[in-house]
Short mmCIF file of C-alpha atoms in Angstrom, two decimals:
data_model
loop_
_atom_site.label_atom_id
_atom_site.label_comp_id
_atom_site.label_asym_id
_atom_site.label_seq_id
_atom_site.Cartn_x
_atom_site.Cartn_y
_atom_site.Cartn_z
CA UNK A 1 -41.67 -35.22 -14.80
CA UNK A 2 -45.54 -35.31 -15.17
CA UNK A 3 -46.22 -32.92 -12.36
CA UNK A 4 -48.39 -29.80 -12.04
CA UNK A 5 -47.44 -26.36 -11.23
CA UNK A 6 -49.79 -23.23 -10.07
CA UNK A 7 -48.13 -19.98 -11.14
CA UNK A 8 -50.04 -16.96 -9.88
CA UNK A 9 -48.78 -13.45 -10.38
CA UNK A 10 -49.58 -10.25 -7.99
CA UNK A 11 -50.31 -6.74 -8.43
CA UNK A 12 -46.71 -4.68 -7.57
CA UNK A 13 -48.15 -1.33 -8.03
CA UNK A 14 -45.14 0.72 -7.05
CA UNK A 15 -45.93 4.18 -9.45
CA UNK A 16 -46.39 7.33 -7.31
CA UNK A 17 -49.94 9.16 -8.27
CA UNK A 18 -49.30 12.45 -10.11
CA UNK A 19 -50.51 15.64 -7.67
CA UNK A 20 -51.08 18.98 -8.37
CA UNK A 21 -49.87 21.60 -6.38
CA UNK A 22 -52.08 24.95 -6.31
CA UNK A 23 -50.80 26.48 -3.43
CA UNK A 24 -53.87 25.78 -0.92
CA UNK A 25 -53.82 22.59 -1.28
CA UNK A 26 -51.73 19.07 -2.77
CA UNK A 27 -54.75 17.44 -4.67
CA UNK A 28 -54.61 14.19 -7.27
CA UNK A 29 -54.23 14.94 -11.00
CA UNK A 30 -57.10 13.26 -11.86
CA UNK A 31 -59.65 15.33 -9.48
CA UNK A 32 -58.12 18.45 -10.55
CA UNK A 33 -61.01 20.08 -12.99
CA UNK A 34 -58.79 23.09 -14.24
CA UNK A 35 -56.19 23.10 -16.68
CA UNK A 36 -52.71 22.56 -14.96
CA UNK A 37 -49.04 21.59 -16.25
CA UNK A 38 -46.29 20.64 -13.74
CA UNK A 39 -42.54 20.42 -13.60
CA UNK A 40 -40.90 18.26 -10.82
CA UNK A 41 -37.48 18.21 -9.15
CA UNK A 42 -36.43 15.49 -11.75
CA UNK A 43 -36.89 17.41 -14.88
CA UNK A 44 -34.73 20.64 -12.78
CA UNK A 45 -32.15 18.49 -11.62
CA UNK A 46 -28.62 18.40 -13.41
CA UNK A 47 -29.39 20.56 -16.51
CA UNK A 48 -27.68 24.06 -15.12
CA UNK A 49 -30.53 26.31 -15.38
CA UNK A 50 -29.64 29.43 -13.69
CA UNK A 51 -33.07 30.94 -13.44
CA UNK A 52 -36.76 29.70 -13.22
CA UNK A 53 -37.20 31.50 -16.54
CA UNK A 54 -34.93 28.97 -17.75
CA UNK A 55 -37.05 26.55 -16.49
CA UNK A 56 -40.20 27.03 -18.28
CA UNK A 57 -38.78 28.29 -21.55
CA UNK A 58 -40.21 25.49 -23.42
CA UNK A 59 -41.12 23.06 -20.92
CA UNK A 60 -44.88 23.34 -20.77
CA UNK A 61 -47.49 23.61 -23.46
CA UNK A 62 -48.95 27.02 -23.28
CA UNK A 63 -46.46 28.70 -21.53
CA UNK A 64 -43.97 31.41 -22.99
CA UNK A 65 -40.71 32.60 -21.67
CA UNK A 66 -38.93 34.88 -23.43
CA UNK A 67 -35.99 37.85 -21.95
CA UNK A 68 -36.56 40.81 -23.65
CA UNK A 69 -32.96 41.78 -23.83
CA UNK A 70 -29.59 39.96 -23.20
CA UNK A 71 -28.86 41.65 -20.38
CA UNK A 72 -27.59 39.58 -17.47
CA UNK A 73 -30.04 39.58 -14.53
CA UNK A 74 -32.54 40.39 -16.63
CA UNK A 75 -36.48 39.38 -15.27
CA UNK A 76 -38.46 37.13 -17.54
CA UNK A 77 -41.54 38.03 -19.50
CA UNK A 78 -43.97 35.36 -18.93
CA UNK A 79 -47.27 34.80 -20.98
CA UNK A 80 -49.50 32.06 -20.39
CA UNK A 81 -51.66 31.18 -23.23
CA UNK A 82 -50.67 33.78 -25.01
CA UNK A 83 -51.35 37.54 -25.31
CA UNK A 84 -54.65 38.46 -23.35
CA UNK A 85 -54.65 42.18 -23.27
CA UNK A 86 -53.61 44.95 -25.46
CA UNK A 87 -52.49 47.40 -23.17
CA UNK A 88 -53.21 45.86 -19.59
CA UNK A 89 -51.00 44.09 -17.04
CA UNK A 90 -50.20 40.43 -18.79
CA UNK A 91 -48.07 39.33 -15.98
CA UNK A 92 -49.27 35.45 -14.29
CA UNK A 93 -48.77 35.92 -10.15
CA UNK A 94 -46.45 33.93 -8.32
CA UNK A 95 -47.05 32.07 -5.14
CA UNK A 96 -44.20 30.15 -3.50
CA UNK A 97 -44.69 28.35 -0.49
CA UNK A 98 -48.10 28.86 0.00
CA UNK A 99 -47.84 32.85 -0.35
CA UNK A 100 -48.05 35.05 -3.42
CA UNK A 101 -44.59 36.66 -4.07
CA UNK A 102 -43.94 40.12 -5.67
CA UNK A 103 -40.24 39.82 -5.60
CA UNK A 104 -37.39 39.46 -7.73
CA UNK A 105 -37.66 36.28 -9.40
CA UNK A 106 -33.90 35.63 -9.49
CA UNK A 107 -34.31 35.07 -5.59
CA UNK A 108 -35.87 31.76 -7.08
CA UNK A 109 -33.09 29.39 -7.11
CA UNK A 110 -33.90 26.65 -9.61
CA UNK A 111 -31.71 23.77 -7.53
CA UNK A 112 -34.13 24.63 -4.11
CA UNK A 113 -37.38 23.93 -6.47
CA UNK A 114 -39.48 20.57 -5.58
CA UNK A 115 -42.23 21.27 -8.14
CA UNK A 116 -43.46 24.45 -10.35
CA UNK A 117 -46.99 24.51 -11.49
CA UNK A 118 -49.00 26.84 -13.95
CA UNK A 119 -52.57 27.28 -13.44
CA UNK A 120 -54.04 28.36 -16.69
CA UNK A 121 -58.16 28.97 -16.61
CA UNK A 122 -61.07 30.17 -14.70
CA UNK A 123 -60.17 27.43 -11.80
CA UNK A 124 -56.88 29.88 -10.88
CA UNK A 125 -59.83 32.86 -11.01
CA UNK A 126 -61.59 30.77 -8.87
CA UNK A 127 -58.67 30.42 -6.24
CA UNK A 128 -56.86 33.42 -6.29
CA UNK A 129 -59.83 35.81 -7.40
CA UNK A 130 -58.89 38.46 -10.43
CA UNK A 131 -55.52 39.00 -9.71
CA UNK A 132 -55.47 35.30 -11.53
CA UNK A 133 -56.96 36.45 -14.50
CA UNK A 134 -53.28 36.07 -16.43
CA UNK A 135 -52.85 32.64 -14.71
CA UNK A 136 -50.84 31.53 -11.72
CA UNK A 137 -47.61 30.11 -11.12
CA UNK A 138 -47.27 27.94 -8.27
CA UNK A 139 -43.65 27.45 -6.90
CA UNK A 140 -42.87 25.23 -4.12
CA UNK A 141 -39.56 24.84 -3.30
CA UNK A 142 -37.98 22.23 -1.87
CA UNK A 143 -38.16 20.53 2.23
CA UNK A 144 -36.21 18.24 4.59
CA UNK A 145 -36.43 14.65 4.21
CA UNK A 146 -35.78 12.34 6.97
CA UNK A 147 -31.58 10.95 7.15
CA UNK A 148 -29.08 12.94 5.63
CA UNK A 149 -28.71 14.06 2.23
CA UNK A 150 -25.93 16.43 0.86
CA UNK A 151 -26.28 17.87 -2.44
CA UNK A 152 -23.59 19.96 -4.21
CA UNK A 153 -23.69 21.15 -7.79
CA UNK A 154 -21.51 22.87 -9.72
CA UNK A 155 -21.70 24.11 -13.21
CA UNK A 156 -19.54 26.27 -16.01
CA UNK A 157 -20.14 27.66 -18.81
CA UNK A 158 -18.63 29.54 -21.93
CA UNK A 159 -20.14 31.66 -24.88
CA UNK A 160 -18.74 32.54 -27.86
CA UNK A 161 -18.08 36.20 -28.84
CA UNK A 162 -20.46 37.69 -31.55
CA UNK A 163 -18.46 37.81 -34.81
CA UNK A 164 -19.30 39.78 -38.09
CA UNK A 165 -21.74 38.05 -40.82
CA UNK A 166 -20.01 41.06 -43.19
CA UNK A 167 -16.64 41.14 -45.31
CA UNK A 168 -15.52 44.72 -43.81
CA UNK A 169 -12.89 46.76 -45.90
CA UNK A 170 -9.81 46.46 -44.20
CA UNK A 171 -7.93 49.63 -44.02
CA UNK A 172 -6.04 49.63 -47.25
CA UNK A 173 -9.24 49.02 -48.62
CA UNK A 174 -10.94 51.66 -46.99
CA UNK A 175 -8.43 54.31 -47.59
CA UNK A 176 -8.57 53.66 -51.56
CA UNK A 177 -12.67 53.79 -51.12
CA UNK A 178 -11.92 57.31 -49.37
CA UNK A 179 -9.66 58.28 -52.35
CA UNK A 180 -12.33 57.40 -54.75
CA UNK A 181 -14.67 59.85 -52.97
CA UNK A 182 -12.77 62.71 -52.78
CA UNK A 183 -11.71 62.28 -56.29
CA UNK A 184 -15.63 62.54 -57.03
CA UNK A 185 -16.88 64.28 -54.43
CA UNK A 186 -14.02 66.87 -53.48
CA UNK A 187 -16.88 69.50 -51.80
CA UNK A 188 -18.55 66.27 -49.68
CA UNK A 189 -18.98 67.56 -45.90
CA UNK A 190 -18.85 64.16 -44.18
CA UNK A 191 -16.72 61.28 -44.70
CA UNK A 192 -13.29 59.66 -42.87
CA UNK A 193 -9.88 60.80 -41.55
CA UNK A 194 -8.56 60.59 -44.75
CA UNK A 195 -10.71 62.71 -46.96
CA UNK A 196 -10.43 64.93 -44.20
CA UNK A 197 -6.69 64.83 -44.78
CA UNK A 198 -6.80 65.23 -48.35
CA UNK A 199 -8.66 67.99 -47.81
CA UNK A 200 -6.69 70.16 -45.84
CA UNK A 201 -3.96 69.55 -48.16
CA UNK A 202 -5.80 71.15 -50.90
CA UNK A 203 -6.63 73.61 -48.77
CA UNK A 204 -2.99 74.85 -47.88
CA UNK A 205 -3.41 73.77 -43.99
CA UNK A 206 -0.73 71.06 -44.33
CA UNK A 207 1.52 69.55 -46.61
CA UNK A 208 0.44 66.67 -49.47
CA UNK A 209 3.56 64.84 -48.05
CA UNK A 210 2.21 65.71 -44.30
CA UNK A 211 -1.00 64.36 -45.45
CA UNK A 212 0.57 60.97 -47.27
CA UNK A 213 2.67 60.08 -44.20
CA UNK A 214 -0.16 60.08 -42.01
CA UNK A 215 -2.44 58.14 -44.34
CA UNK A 216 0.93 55.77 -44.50
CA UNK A 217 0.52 55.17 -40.98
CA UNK A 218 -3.28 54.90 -40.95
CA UNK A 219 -2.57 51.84 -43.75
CA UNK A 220 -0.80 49.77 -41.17
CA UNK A 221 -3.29 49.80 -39.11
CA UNK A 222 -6.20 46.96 -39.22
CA UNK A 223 -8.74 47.02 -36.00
CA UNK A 224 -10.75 44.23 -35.09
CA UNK A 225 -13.73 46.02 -33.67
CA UNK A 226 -15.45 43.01 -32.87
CA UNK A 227 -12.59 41.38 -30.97
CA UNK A 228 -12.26 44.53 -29.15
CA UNK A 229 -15.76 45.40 -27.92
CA UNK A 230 -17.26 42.21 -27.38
CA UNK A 231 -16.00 38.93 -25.69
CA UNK A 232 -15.88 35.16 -25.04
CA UNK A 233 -17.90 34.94 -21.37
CA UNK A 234 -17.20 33.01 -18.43
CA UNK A 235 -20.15 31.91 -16.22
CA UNK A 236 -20.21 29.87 -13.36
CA UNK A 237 -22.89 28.48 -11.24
CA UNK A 238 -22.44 26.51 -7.50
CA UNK A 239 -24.97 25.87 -4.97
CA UNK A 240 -24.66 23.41 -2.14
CA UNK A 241 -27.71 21.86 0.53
CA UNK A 242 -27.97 19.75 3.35
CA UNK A 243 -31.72 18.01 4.83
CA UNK A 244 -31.95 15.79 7.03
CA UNK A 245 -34.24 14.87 10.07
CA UNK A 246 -36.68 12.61 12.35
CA UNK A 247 -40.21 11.80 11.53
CA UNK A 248 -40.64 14.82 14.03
CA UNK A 249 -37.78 17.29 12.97
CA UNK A 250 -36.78 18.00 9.43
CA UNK A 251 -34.49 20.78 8.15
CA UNK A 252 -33.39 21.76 4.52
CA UNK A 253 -30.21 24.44 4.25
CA UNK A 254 -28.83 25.57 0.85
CA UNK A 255 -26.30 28.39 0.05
CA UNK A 256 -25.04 28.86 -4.14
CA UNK A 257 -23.95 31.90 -5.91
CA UNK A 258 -23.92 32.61 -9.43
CA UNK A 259 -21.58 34.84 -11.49
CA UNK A 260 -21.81 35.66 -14.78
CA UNK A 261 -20.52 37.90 -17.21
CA UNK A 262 -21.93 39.62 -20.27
CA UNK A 263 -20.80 39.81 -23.77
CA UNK A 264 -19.93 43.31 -23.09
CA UNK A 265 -16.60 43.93 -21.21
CA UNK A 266 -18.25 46.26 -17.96
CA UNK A 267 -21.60 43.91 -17.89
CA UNK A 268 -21.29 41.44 -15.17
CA UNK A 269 -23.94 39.97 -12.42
CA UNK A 270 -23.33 38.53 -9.37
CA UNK A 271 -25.99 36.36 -7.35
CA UNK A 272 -25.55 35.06 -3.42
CA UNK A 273 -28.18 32.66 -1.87
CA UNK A 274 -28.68 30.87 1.56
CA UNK A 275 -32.16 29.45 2.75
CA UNK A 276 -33.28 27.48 5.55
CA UNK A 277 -36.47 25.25 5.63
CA UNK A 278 -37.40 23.66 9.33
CA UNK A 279 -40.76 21.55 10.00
CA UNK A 280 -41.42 20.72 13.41
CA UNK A 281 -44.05 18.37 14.82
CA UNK A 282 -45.10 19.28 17.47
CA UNK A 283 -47.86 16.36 18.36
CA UNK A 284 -49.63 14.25 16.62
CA UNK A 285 -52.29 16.74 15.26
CA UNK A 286 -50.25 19.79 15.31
CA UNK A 287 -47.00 20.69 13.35
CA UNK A 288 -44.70 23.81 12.53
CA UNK A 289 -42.96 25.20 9.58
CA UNK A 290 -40.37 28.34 9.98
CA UNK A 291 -38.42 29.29 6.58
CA UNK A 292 -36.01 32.32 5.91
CA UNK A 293 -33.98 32.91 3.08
CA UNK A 294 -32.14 35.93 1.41
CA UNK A 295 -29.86 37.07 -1.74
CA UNK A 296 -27.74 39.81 -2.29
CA UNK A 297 -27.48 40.56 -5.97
CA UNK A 298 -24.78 42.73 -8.08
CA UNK A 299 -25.24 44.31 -11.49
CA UNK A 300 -23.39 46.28 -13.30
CA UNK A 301 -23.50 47.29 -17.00
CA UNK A 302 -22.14 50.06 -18.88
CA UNK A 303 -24.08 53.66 -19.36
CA UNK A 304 -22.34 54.68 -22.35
CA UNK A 305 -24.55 56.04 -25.55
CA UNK A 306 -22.81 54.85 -27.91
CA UNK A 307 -24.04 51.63 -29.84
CA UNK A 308 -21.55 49.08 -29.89
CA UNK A 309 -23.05 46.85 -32.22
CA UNK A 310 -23.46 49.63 -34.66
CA UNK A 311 -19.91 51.26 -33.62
CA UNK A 312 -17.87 47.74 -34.63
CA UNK A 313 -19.78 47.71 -37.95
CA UNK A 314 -19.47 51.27 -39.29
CA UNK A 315 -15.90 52.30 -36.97
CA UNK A 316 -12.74 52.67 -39.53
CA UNK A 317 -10.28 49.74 -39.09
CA UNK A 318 -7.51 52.40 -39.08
CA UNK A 319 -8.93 53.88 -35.70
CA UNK A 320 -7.76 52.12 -32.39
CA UNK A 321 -8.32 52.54 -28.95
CA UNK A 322 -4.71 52.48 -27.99
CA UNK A 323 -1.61 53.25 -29.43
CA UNK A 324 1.78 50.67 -29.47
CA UNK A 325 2.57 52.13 -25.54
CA UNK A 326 -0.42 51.81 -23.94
CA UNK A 327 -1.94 55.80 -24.38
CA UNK A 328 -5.20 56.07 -25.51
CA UNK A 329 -6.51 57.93 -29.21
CA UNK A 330 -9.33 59.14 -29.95
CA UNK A 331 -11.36 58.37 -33.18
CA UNK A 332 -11.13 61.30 -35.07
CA UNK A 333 -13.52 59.91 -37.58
CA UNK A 334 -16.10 60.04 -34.99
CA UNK A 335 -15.44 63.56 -33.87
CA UNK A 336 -13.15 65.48 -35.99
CA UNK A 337 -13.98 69.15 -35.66
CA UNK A 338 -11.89 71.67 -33.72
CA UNK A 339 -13.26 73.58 -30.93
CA UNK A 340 -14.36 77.31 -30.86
CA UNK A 341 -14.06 77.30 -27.00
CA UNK A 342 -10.74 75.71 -26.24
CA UNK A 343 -7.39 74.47 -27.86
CA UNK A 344 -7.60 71.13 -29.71
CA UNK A 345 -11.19 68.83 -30.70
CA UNK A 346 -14.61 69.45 -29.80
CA UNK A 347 -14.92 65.99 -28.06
CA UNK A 348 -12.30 63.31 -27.61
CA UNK A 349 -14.09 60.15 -28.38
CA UNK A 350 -12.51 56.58 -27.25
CA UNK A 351 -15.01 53.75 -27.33
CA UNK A 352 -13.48 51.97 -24.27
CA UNK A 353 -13.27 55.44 -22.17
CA UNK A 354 -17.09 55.27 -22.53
CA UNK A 355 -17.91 52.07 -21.46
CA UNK A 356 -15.80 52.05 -18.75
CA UNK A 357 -16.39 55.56 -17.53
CA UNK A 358 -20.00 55.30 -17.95
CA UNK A 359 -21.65 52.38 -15.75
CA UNK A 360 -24.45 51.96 -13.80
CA UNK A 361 -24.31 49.60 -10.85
CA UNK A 362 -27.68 48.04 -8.76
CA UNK A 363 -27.31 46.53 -5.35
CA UNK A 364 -29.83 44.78 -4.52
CA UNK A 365 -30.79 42.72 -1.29
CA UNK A 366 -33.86 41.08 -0.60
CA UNK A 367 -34.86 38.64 2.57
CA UNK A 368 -38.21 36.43 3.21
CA UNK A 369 -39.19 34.81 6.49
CA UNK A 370 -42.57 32.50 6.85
CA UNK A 371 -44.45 30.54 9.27
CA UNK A 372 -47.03 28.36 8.84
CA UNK A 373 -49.24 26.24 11.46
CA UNK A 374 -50.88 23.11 10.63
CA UNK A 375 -53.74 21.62 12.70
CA UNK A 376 -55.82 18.29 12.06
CA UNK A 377 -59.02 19.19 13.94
CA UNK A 378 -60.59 15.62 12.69
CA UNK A 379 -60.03 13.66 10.25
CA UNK A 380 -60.82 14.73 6.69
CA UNK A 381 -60.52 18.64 8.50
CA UNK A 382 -57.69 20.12 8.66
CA UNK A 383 -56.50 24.42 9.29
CA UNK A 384 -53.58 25.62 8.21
CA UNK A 385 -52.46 29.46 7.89
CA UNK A 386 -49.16 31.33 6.59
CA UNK A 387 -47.47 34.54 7.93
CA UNK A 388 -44.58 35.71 5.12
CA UNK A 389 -42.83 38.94 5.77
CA UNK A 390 -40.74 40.09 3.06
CA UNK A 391 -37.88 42.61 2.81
CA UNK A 392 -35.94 44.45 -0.17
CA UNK A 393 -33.64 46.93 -0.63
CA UNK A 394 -32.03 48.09 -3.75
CA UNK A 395 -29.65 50.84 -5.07
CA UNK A 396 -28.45 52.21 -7.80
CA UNK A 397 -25.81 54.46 -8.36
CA UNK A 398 -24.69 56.35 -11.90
CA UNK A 399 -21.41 57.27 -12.71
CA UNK A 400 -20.87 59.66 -15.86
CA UNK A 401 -17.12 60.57 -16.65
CA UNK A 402 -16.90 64.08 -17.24
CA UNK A 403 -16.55 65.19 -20.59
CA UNK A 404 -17.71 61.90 -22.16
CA UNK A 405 -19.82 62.08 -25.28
CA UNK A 406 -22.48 60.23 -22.98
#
């Protein structure tokens, strides 16, 4: 009671200093004089992207990523700042690791990346000469740490099929609308198996009562085109890595695959991964980096010319693809005409036949090995120099079913 007391407080200053990565050199944020935006490990981490398009889709200001279809596998278009050029080459380059990659960018696995950064003005020019003119894209992926880490991540996911925004006719519906027609239209050329029915009655080829028990049986009939072309996809995403090390030796291993599948029944990718990172110092002035890493990718998608969107909108819910034992049928609304050349239809047309007679599937397998060499002549100098020798091989092979209306 009565005493005095001397409180002082100290500085804990324990916030890392944002760095910017250009692929020369790590420099701080605050002496870098171009305009630069970064994304770290901790913003990749735990959110399942499955490609570095993923990534920057809406990440950084001034960036754009955008797929151009929805086909799995697909490469991203990236714009930064915009559109530049009317009818030149708007692509940004790429330089992982130190090197400036031409590759597939799905050999880019977003759990192995420590840091992507885009370099947007006349300070990428200024690096990378005018190549860099659409801006650069630094990548560097990710290095052993000394211990021992494990990492393994796993993640699933499910979309949900397209389904019509339009109250279709189902096929009572759409055999009275065909009635209508003929009634008013008796001479129309075009139209659906059952004006085509009707006609032939009129014109003495069958029966009426021939022509009402088939359109009985078309009645009872009600196709889902939607349900049938398109479906509920299952994706799935694992990857796995292991660094570890000494202050002299550090390693960094990952292997993950990816397989996905497309809202289309035949469309399905397939992505395989492994990498290894080793750094090796090898005195006190002198160290050693080797890397090599390599996918094999799958993709295969359907051929067929027909549009399926379009075909579930405008195909009759009294076609189907397969009758109650299994066999297939054709949609004679489709093709109906009889051949000149040969006994029966000029072209037996079954949606499914197409897609899965008609694919196209890409192999694809690509490898990268590097090694860099880091000397500290003094301090305040130092040399360093990268060798990167990359590998791809892809193929693609067609297959048309004969006879198909592809």
């Amino acid at each position: 009671k009565g005493g005095r007391y001397k409180i002082m407080l100290k500085d804990d200053t324990a916030k890392m200093e944002d760095v910017v990565v250009t692929g020369y050199r790590t420099i701080s944020k605050t002496r870098m004089t171009g305009a630069a935006e970064s994304i770290t490990s901790e913003k990749i981490e735990n959110k399942g992207f499955s490609s570095v398009g993923d990534i920057l889709r809406g990440e950084l200001p001034g960036v754009s990523a955008r797929l151009k279809s929805g086909k799995l596998g697909e490469q991203p278009e990236i714009r930064i700042r915009g559109l530049n050029s009317l009818y030149g080459d708007m692509e940004p380059i790429w330089v992982v690791d130190g090197v400036v990659f031409k590759g597939n960018l799905n050999d880019l696995i977003p759990e192995d990346i420590e840091s992507i950064t885009v370099l947007k003005d006349a300070a990428a020019t200024a690096l990378y000469g005018s190549q860099a003119a659409n801006g650069v894209i630094v990548v560097e992926r990710k290095r052993g740490k000394t211990g021992r880490n494990i990492n393994i991540s796993s993640y699933f996911s499910f979309e949900e099929a397209p389904e019509s925004k339009l109250k279709l006719m189902n096929s009572e519906q759409k055999i009275a609308f065909e009635r209508s027609v003929y009634e008013d239209y008796p001479t129309l050329a075009m139209g659906g198996r059952v004006i085509e029915l009707l006609r032939k009655a009129d014109m003495g080829f069958i029966t009426h009562q021939e022509a009402e028990t088939e359109i009985e049986r078309l009645s009872k009939i009600n196709t889902d085109w939607f349900d049938i072309l398109f479906r509920s996809p299952f994706s799935q995403n694992h990857n796995v890595s292991l660094s570890g090390g000494s202050d002299k030796n550090r390693y960094y291993a990952s292997i993950g695959m990816r397989n996905s599948h497309g809202l289309m029944p035949v469309n399905d990718y397939n992505n395989y991964n492994a990498m290894l990172r080793t750094q090796y110092q090898l005195s006190k002035k002198l160290s050693f980096t080797f890397d090599l890493s390599a996918n094999v990718r799958k993709d295969k998608d359907s051929s067929a010319g027909a549009g399926l969107l379009s075909y579930a909108y405008f195909a009759n819910p009294y076609e189907r693809p397969y009758d109650e034992n299994g066999n297939v049928e054709y949609d004679r609304s489709y093709s109906h005409g009889l051949s000149t050349i040969k006994d029966g239809y000029i072209t037996d047309f079954n949606i499914l036949e197409e897609l899965y007679g008609n694919t196209t599937t890409t192999n694809s397998l690509s490898a990268r090995a590097s090694f860099g060499l880091k000397w500290e002549i003094m301090k305040g100098l130092q040399y360093s120099t990268t060798f990167a020798l990359n590998a791809n091989y892809s193929n693609t092979e067609s297959v048309l079913e004969p006879g198909s209306d592809t």
